[in-house]
RNA sequence: GCCCCCAUCGUCUAGUGGCCCAGGACACAGCCCUUUCAAGGCUGCGACGGGGAUUCGAAUUCCCCUGGGGGCACCA
């Protein structure tokens, strides 16, 4: 096999979403695995849908995921420019070439005519669909055989034509897909699609073929939804006399809500649950890039019968097309959550604390790095997403706790017992060194002395100190809060029990 | 409507003719551990869509049906 050169070619019409990121990831993995070149190309040929901020979003999101490109925007390369809008003369040249060689023609049909043509075809019922009607799919080839004088007349009337490909009227076009085998379609199923628009911009079909050839792309890995247009591209390669790249169509990602493929917009399930779709949303929702990377690598590809957690390096090492699935896959948010928790737990305390800090700030919690580092071990095993750190530690930052005093009286306890727990603890805590390890033995002994179960004794203390039934480990929490605050909160609790 | 693709537990998947009365993971349930919650450990629940054919033997090959998905723009 020649040099491996693959590309991810998004169009800047929106933010980078999970499906696009997955396609990009597979190309990146493939390139890195084979020591090939990974190219980022921007397909900005649709001026009407161009969305200014999407380019920076795509670039930032890919960088965040760690998907770096060898050629493309910001890094350049020998096959640039990597923005199709800057390559217009090239497409126009090749369109003219196709016209000259008899493989394409100029079409002068108005948008109105095409529109009514489509509507007429859609309205036709199967019964009405005579041979004459059904033999035409899409454009009716009205301009395919215009004479020179007809063309001259239309030209002089000021109509700016588009260029359409002359698709063979019969026969079939086939290609070999690396993960699906041979795929063939009858040529009569294809219409004479547009190559060059009247504004001088190419359509996806032309630009894609011209650029993949010019950039010496060896493999095209893209979503399954492109299968129907692949034969069109093959016809073009043939018309140019070029050899098409190798194709591998990836399974699409299905929406977790159960209908259709995953869209680019935010999804809301029937139960009201909201699903992130854009990479930037996963980021701000507190997902780790390494977790999302790992997860995305496994949607549509598998390593073996048991491995779920893969480092970036292992994924590069192991990636192959043989284990790319053919069937579409639903995006499992539950599994992503689980995986994100796994990755969070694997992080070193200081690393995790560093990632948590901005989330505290974003939530309006004024906290210094040292405190974050002290809290991190307490909450590391309790987080699914980085954003969870705020809710997990909110009781640290309030001046006053609000809770039902009844909670101080744990199951099976009397109010007298609860009062004793608080008063005895208060006395004890005045003289105990306020570090986690030193706090535990005397308190535990006190619980036993009072004839209380640990869950009762510490349950009462937990409510008094954190105001919550569910909280991080008590002794570590007390150490961070400090003697003064802990004693004050216990005093408050005692007052509540009077 | 026409064309194309796909089909193993609820979900993601392993499986490339005998190793499979189908393995792993998420989710779910139970138990253990335990100062709560988590985390962790153990156990359980749970699938080859249907019908034909090929074969000594089929989840694995072929055909039909059904179901799901995608495409049919001067969008990508």
Coordinates of C-alpha atoms (C1' of nucleotides) in Angstrom, one line a residue, chain A residues 11 43 45-46 49 162 180 185 189 194 197-198 204 225-226 228 260-261 302 305-306 308 323 327 329-330 334-335 338 345 381-382 444 454 458 462 469-471 473 475, chain B residues 1-8 10-16 23-28 34-41 60-61 67-76:
Chain A
X11 CA -18.1 21.9 6.7
X43 CA -15.4 22.2 3.1
X45 CA -18.4 25.7 -0.4
X46 CA -21.9 26.6 0.8
X49 CA -25.0 28.0 5.4
X162 CA -24.5 25.4 -13.7
X180 CA -19.0 -3.8 3.5
X185 CA -26.0 0.7 -8.1
X189 CA -30.8 5.4 -10.5
X194 CA -24.6 19.5 -10.3
X197 CA -23.1 26.0 -9.0
X198 CA -24.0 29.2 -10.7
X204 CA -19.6 18.8 -2.5
X225 CA -24.9 8.2 4.9
X226 CA -22.4 8.9 2.1
X228 CA -25.4 6.6 -2.0
X260 CA -33.1 8.3 13.5
X261 CA -29.5 9.3 13.5
X302 CA -14.2 -2.7 19.3
X305 CA -14.4 -9.3 23.7
X306 CA -13.6 -7.6 27.1
X308 CA -13.4 -1.2 27.5
X323 CA -13.2 -4.5 13.8
X327 CA -24.4 -1.8 12.0
X329 CA -24.9 2.2 17.1
X330 CA -26.9 4.2 19.6
X334 CA -25.0 5.8 30.6
X335 CA -21.9 4.1 29.5
X338 CA -19.6 5.3 33.8
X345 CA -11.0 8.0 39.7
X381 CA -14.9 8.6 44.0
X382 CA -18.2 10.3 44.1
X444 CA -15.2 5.8 67.6
X454 CA -21.4 3.9 64.4
X458 CA -21.7 9.5 63.0
X462 CA -22.8 14.3 59.9
X469 CA -27.6 12.8 55.2
X470 CA -25.3 12.1 52.3
X471 CA -21.9 13.6 52.4
X473 CA -16.3 11.0 54.6
X475 CA -13.2 13.0 59.3
Chain B
rG1 C1' -42.5 6.2 -4.1
rC2 C1' -37.5 4.6 -5.9
rC3 C1' -32.5 3.1 -4.5
rC4 C1' -28.8 1.7 -0.9
rC5 C1' -27.1 -0.1 3.9
rC6 C1' -27.8 -2.9 8.4
rA7 C1' -29.9 -7.0 11.8
rU8 C1' -26.5 -11.3 18.8
rG10 C1' -32.9 -3.0 27.3
rU11 C1' -28.0 -0.6 25.3
rC12 C1' -22.7 -1.1 23.3
rU13 C1' -20.5 -5.4 21.6
rA14 C1' -17.2 -10.5 21.1
rG15 C1' -18.1 -14.2 17.7
rU16 C1' -15.1 -14.9 10.2
rG23 C1' -18.3 -14.3 26.3
rG24 C1' -17.5 -9.0 28.1
rA25 C1' -19.3 -4.0 29.4
rC26 C1' -23.2 -0.3 30.7
rA27 C1' -27.9 -0.3 32.9
rC28 C1' -31.0 -3.0 36.4
rU34 C1' -18.9 0.2 55.1
rU35 C1' -19.9 6.4 59.6
rU36 C1' -23.9 8.1 54.9
rC37 C1' -23.3 8.2 49.7
rA38 C1' -20.1 6.5 46.4
rA39 C1' -16.2 3.4 45.0
rG40 C1' -14.9 -1.8 45.1
rG41 C1' -16.0 -7.3 45.3
rU60 C1' -21.5 -17.6 11.6
rU61 C1' -22.9 -19.1 4.2
rG67 C1' -37.8 -4.6 11.2
rG68 C1' -34.4 -0.5 11.7
rG69 C1' -31.4 3.2 9.3
rG70 C1' -29.7 6.2 5.3
rG71 C1' -30.0 8.6 0.4
rC72 C1' -32.8 10.8 -3.7
rA73 C1' -30.9 19.8 -3.5
rC74 C1' -27.3 25.1 -7.5
rC75 C1' -26.4 21.2 1.4
rA76 C1' -22.5 18.8 3.0

